Coordinates of C-alpha atoms and ligand atoms in Angstrom, one line a residue:
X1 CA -26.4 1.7 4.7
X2 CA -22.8 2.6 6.7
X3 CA -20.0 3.2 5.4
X4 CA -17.6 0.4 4.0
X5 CA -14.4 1.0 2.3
X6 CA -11.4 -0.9 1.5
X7 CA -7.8 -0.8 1.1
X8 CA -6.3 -3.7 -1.4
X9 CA -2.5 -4.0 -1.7
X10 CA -1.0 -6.1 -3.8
X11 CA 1.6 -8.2 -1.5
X12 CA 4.0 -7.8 -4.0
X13 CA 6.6 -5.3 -2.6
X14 CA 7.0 -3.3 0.4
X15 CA 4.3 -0.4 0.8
X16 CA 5.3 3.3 -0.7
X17 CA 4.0 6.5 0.6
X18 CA 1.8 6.6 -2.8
X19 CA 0.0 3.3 -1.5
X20 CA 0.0 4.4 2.5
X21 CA -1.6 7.7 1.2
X22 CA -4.3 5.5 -0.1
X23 CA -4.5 3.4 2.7
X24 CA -4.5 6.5 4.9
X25 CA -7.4 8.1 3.0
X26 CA -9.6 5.3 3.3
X27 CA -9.5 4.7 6.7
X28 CA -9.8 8.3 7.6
X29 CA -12.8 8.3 5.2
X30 CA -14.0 5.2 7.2
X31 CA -13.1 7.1 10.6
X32 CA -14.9 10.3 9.9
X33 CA -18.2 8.8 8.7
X34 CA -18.3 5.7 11.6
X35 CA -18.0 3.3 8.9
X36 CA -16.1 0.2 8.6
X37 CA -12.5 -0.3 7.0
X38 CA -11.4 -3.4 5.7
X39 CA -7.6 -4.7 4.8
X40 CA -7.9 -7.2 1.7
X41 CA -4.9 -8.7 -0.1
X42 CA -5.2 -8.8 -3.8
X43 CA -2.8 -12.1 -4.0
X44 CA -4.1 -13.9 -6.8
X45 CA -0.9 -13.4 -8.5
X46 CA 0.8 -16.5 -7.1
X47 CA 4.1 -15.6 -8.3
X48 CA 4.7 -12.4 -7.4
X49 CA 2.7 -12.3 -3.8
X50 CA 4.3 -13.2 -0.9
X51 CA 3.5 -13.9 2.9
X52 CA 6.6 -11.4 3.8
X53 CA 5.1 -8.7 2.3
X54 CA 1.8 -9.2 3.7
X55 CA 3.4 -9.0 6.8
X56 CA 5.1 -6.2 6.0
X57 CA 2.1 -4.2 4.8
X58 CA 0.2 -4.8 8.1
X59 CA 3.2 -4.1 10.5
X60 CA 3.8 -0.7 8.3
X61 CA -0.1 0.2 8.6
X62 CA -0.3 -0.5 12.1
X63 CA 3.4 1.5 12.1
X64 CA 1.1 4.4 10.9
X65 CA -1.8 3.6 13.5
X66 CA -4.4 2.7 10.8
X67 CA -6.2 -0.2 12.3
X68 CA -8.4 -2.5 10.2
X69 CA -11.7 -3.7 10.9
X70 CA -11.4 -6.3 9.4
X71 CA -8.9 -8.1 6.9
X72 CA -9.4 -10.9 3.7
X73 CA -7.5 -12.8 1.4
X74 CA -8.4 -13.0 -2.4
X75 CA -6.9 -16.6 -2.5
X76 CA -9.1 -17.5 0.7
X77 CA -12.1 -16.5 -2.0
X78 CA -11.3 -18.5 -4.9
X79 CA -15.1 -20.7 -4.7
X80 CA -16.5 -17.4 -4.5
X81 CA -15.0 -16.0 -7.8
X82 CA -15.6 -19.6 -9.2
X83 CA -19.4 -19.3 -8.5
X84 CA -19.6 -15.5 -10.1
X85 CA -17.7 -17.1 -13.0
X86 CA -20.3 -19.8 -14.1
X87 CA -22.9 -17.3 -13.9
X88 CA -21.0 -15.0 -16.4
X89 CA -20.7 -17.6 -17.8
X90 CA -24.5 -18.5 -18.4
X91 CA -25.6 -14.8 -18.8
X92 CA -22.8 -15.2 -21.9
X93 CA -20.3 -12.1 -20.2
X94 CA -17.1 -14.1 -20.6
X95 CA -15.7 -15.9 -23.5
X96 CA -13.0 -18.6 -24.1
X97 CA -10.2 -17.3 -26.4
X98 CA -7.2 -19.3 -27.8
X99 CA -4.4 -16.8 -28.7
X100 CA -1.2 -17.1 -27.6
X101 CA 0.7 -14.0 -26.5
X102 CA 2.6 -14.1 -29.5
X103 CA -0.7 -13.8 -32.0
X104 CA -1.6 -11.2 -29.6
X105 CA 1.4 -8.9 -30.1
X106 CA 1.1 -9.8 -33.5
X107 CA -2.0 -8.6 -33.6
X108 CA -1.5 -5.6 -31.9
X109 CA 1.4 -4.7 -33.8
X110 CA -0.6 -4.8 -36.5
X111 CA -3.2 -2.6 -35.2
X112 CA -0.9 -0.2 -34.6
X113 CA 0.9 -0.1 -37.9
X114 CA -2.8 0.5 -39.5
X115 CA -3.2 3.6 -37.3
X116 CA -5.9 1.6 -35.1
X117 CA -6.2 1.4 -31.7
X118 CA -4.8 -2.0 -30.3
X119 CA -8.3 -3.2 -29.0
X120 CA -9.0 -7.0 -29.6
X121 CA -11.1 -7.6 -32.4
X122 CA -13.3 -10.8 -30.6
X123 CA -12.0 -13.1 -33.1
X124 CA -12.4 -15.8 -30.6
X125 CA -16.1 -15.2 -31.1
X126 CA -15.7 -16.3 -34.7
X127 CA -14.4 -19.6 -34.4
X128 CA -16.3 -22.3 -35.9
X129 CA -16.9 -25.4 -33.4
X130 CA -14.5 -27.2 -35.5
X131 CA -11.8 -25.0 -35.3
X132 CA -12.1 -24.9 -31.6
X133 CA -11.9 -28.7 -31.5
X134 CA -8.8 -28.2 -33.0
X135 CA -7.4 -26.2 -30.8
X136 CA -8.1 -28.0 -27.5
X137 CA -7.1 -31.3 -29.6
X138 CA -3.3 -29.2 -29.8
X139 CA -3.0 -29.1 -26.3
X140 CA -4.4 -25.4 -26.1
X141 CA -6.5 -24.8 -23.2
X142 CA -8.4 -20.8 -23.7
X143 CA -8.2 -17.8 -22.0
X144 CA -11.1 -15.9 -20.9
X145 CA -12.3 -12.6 -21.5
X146 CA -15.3 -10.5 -20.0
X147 CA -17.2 -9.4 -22.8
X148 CA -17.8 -5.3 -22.7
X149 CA -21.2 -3.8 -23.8
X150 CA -21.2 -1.0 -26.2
X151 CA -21.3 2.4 -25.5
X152 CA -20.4 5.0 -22.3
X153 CA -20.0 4.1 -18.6
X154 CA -20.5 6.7 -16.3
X155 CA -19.9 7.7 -12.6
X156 CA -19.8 10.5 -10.2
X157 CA -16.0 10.2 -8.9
X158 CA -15.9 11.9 -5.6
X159 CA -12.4 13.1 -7.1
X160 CA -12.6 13.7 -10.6
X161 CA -16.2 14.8 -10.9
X162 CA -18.4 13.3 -13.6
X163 CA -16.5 10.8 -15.8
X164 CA -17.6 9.0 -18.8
X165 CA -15.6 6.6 -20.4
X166 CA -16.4 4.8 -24.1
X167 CA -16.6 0.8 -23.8
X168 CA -15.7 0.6 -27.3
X169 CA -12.5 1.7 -27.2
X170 CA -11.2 -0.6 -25.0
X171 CA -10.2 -4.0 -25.4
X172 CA -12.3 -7.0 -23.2
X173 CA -10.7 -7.6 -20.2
X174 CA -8.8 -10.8 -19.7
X175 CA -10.0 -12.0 -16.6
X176 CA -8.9 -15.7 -16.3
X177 CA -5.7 -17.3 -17.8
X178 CA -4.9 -20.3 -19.7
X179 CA -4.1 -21.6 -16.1
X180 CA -7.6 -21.5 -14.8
X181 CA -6.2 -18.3 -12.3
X182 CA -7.9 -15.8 -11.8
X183 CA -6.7 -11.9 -12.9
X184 CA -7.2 -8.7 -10.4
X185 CA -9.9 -7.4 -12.3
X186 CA -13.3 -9.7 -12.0
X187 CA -12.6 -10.9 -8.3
X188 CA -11.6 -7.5 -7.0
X189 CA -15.4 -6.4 -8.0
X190 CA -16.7 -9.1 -6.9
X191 CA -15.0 -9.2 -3.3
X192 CA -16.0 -5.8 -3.5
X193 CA -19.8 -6.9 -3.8
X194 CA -20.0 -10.1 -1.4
X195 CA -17.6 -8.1 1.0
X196 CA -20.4 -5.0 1.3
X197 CA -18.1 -2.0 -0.3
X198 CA -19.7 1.0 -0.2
X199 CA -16.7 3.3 -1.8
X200 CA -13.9 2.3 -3.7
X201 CA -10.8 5.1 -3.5
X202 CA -7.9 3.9 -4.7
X203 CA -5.2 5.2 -7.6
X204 CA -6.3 7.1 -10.7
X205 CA -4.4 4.6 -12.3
X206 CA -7.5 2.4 -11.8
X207 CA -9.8 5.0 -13.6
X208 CA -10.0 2.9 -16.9
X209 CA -10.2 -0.3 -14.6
X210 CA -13.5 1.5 -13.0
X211 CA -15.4 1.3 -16.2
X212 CA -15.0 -2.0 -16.8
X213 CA -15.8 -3.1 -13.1
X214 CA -19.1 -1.2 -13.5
X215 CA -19.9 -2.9 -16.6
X216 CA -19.0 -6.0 -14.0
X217 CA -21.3 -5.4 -11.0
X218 CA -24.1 -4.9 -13.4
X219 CA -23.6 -8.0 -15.3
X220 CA -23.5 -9.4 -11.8
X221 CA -26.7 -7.7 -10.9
X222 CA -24.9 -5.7 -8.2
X223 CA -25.0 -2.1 -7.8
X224 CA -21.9 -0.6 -8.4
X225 CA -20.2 1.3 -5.3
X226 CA -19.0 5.1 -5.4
X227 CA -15.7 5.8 -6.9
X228 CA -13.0 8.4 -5.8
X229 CA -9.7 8.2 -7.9
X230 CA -6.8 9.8 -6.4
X231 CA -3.6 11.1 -8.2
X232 CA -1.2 9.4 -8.0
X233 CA 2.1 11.5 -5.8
X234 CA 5.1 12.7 -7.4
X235 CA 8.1 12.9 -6.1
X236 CA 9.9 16.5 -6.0
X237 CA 10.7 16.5 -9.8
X238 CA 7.6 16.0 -10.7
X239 CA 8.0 12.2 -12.0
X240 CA 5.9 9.7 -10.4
X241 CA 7.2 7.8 -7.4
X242 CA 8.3 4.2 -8.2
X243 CA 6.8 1.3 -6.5
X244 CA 10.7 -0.4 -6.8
X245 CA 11.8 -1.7 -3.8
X246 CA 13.1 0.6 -1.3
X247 CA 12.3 3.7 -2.4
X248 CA 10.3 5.9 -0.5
X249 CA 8.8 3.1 1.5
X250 CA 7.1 3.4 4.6
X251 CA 9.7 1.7 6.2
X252 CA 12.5 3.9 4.3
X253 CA 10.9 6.7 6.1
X254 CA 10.6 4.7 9.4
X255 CA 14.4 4.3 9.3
X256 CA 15.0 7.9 8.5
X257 CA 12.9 8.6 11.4
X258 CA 10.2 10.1 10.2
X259 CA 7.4 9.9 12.8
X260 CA 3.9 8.2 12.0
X261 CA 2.0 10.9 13.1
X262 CA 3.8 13.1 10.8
X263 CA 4.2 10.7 7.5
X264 CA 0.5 11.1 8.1
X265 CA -0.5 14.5 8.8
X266 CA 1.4 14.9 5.3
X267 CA -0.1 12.6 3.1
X268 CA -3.6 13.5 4.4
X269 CA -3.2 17.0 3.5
X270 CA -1.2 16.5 0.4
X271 CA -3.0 17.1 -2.7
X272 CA -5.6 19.1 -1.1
X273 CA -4.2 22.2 -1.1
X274 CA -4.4 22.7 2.8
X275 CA -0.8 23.5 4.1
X276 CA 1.0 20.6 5.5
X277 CA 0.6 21.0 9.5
X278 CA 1.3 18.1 12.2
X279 CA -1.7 17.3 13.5
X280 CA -2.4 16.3 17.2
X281 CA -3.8 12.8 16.2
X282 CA -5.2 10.2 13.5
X283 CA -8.6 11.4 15.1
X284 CA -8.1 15.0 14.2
X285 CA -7.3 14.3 11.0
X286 CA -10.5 12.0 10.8
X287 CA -12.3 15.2 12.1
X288 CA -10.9 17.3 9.5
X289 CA -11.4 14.9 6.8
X290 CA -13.2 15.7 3.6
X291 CA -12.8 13.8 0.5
X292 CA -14.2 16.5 -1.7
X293 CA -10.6 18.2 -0.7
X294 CA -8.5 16.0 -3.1
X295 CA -7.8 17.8 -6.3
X296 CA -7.1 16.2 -9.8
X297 CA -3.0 17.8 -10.0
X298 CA -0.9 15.7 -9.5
X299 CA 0.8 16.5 -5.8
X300 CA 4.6 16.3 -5.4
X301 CA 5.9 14.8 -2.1
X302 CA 8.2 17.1 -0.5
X303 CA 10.7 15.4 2.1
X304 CA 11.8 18.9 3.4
X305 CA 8.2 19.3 4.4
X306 CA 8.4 16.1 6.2
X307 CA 10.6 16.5 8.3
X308 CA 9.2 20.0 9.1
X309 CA 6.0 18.3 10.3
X310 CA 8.2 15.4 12.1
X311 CA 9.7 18.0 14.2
X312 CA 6.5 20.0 15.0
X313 CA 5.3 16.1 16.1
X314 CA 8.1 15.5 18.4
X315 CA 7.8 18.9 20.0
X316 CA 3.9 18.1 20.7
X317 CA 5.3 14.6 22.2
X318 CA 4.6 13.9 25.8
X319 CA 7.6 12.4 27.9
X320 CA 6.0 9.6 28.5
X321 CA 5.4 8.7 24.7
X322 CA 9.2 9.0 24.1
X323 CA 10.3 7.6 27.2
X324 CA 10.8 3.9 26.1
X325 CA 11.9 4.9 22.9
X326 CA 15.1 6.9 23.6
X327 CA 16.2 4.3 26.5
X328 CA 15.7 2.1 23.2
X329 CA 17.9 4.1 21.7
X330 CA 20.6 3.9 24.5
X331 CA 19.7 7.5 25.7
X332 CA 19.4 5.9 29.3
X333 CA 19.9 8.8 31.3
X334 CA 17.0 11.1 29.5
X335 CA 14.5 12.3 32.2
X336 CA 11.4 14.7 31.8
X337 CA 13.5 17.6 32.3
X338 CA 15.8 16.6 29.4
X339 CA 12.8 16.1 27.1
X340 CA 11.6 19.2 28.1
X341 CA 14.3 21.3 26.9
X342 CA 15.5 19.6 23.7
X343 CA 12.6 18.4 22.5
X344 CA 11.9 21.7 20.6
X345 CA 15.4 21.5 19.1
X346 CA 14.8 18.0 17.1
X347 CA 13.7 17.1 13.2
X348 CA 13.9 13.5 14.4
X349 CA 14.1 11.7 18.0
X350 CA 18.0 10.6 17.2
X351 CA 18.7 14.6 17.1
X352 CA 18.8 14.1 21.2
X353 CA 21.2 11.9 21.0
X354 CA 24.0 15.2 21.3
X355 CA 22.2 16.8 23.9
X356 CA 22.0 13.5 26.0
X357 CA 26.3 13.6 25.4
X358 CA 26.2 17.3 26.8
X359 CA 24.2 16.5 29.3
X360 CA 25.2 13.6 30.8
X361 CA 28.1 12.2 28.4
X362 CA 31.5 13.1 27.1
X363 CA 31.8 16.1 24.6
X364 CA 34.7 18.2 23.0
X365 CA 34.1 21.8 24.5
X366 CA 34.4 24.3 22.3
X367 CA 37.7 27.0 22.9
X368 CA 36.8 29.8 23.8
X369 CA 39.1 32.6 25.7
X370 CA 40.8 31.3 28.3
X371 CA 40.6 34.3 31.4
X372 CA 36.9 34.5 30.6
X373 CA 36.6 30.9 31.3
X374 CA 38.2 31.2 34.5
X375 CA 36.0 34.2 35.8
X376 CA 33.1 32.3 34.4
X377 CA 34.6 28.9 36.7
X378 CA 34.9 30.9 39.5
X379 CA 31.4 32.6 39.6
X380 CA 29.6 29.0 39.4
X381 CA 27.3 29.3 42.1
X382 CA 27.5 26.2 44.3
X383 CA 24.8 23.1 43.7
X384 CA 22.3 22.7 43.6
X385 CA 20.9 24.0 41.1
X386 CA 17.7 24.5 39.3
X387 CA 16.5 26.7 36.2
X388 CA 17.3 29.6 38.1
X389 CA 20.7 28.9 38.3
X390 CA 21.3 30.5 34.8
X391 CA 20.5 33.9 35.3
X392 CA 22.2 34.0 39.0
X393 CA 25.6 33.3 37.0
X394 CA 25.2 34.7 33.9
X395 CA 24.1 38.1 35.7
X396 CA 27.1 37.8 38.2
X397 CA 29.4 37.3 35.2
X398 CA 28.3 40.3 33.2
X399 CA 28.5 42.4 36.4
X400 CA 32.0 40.8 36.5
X401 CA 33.3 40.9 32.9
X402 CA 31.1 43.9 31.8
X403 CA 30.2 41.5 28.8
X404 CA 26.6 41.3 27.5
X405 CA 24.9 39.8 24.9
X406 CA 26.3 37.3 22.1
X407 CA 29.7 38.2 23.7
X408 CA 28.5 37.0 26.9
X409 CA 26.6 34.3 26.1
X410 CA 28.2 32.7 23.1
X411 CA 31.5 31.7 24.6
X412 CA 29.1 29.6 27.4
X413 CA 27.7 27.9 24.8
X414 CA 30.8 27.0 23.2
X415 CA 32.7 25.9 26.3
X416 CA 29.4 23.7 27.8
X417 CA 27.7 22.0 24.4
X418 CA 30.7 23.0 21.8
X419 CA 28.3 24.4 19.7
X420 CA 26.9 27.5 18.9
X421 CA 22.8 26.7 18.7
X422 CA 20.8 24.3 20.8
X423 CA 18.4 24.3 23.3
X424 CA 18.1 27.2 26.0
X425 CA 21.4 26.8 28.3
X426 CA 19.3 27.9 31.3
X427 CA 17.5 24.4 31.3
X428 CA 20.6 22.4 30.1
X429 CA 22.6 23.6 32.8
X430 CA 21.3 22.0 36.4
X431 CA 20.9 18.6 33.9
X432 CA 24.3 18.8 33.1
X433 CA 25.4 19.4 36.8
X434 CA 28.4 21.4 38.3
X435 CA 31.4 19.2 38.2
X436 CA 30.4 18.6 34.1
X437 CA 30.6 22.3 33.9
X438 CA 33.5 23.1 35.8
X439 CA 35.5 20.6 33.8
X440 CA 33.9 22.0 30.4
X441 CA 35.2 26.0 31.6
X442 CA 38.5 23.9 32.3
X443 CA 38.9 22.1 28.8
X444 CA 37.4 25.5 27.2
X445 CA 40.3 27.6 28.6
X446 CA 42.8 25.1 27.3
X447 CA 42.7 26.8 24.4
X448 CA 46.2 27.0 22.2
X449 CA 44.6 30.5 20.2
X450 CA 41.5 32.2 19.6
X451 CA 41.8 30.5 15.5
X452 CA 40.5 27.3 16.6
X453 CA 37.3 28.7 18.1
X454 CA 34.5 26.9 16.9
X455 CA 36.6 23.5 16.2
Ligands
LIG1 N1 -4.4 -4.4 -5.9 C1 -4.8 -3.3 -6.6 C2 -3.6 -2.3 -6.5 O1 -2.8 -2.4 -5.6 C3 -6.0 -2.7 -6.0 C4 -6.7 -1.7 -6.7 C5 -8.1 -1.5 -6.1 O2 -8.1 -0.8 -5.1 O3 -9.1 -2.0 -6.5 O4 -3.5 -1.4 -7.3

């Protein structure tokens, strides 16, 4: 049997790293073992789900480069869940129940206050036939719950290792409401049985939610798939990272520019104790990919890291990949040559944006001392020039000036990019052409004392 795995958002806000990590993993689970990766929309909330966010979801996955095979729609399925329903139904696994949420909280409350654990006590089940009449004749239509069997359920997580949880300390799953809609619970298992899963990796959130599904595929004579639960990320301080709108979203990141290539190198490694490294492509991370990596602690996204691994992408980016992006940006004059030498200089691709000013733009040159300048001027060689033009002058003006080192070089720097790092001068220098340079030395020289070096 191949491989089948799933990813199952909620449409009900934007997606955050937690979720793309998830997302991420099952597709490069899908990738490494040929298997088949399918996008499905867990929408049966009709309140809370929207169309935007679906959209939103798939433009921030295919942001990422994690294609689906194939996508579906809980509220597409509804006959399907219908159909599973009735035979529940028969095989007595679900039951109608008539509490409101108020004798419910009651209930629990007093539970509680007993020292109990709040698990609900079936009481449905003890209605007489008359008592139910009554109820329906009050305009009360039930709630139904799936009825757990006694005793452990069991499963090899591919994270967590062997886990065995106790069916009687949990309460029976609600699984439709009052309203006749359907909860997550029953119709994600059974999408996940018409629909051919294989694995199901998701949250560890959903461990608790894994028991009861397995208690669900057998009472639907199904085999239940394999499990992996994954921690759920951190942020920094340790405290788990909200799904609340707008923070660390995907698209957050995107508009930071954080590269997609980099957001997921870093979540694949995260948590695995590999060290977070840019990798060349979705397909080497596929190729790298082992579930059994995952540990159980809890792994704390570091932003600093991010960016590290965002620069270490764009200095592996090929001109060509950038090109459209940066005339995007309204770096029009940007050329191989230009990507060439800043490239290794960026966190982000709107880093170039200065070097594009010094290189073909308008910048304030730094002041630097004002006889050097001239010499410096005067010793331009004349154009044009290439990559070796650098060492001609700077060679000349040392033979000149008897200056050497940071002495030498650091006043050029100054005067031509008015700042004191940045990429190697020797390749900046034919793209920012003679006249540029000549006026820089000019504007350098003009300066009114040595204090406002560096200004
Ligand atoms: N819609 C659920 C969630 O977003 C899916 C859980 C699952 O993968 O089954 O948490």
């Amino acid at each position: 049997m191949s491989t089948k795995v799933r990813f199952a958002p909620s449409p009900t806000g934007l997606l955050h790293v937690g979720n793309a990590r998830t997302a991420l993993v099952n597709a490069l689970f899908a990738r490494a073992g040929g298997g088949h990766f399918l996008l499905r929309f867990d929408d049966t909330d009709r309140e809370r789900s929207k169309d935007e966010y679906a959209a939103a979801i798939e433009e921030d996955l295919r942001w990422m480069g994690l294609a689906w095979d194939s996508s579906a729609r809980q509220r597409d399925r509804l006959p399907a869940y219908e159909e599973a329903f009735a035979r529940l139904r028969v095989a007595d696994r679900v039951y109608p129940c008539w509490e409101t949420p108020e004798e419910l909280e009651y209930k629990r409350k007093r539970q509680l206050a007993r020292g109990h654990p709040p698990i609900y006590d079936r009481a449905a089940l003890r209605l007489t036939d008359g008592e139910r009449r009554r109820l329906e004749e009050d305009g009360r239509r039930p709630h139904w719950r799936f009825m757990l069997q006694p005793g452990f359920v069991g499963w090899n997580d591919m994270v967590r290792g062997r886990v065995e949880m106790q069916a009687d300390h949990m309460s029976d799953p609600v699984v439709v409401r009052a309203d006749g809609t359907f909860l997550y619970m029953l119709p994600s298992a059974i999408d996940d049985i018409d629909l051919g899963i294989t694995h199901v990796i998701r949250g560890e959130d959903h461990v608790a939610n894994t028991a009861v599904q397995i208690q669900m595929f057998q009472a639907l004579e199904a085999e239940p798939p394999a499990f992996a639960h994954l921690p759920k990320v951190a942020d920094i301080a340790g405290k788990e990272l909200s799904k609340r709108l707008g923070s660390m979203t995907v698209r957050s990141l995107r508009g930071d520019g954080i590269e997609p290539l980099a957001l997921a190198s870093y979540l694949a490694r995260l948590g695995t104790g590999d060290p977070a490294q840019a990798a060349p492509s979705l397909a080497a991370l596929a190729a790298e990919f082992d579930i059994a990596r995952y540990g159980r602690a809890t792994p704390k996204f570091d932003e600093s890291q991010l960016v590290q691994l965002n620069a270490q992408v764009l200095h592996a980016s090929a001109w060509e990949t950038v090109a459209p992006r940066l005339a995007a940006l309204g770096m029009t004059h940007a050329d191989a040559a230009f990507w060439q030498a800043v490239r290794g200089n960026l966190n982000r691709l709107e880093d170039a944006r200065p070097w594009h000013d010094v290189c073909y733009g308008e910048i304030t040159p730094g002041i630097v001392d004002a006889t050097f300048a001239a010499i410096a001027a005067s010793l331009l060689p004349p154009a044009p020039w290439d990559e070796s033009t650098w060492q001609g002058w700077t060679q000349a003006l040392r033979d000149t000036t008897a200056r050497k080192g940071k002495e030498l070089f650091l006043p050029l720097r100054l005067a031509l990019t008015g700042r004191e790092h940045g990429p190697e001068l020797r390749a900046l220098l034919p793209l920012m052409g003679r006249s540029r340079v000549v006026q820089r030395l000019r504007e350098a020289a003009r300066a009114p004392s040595p204090v406002d070096l560096g200004q």
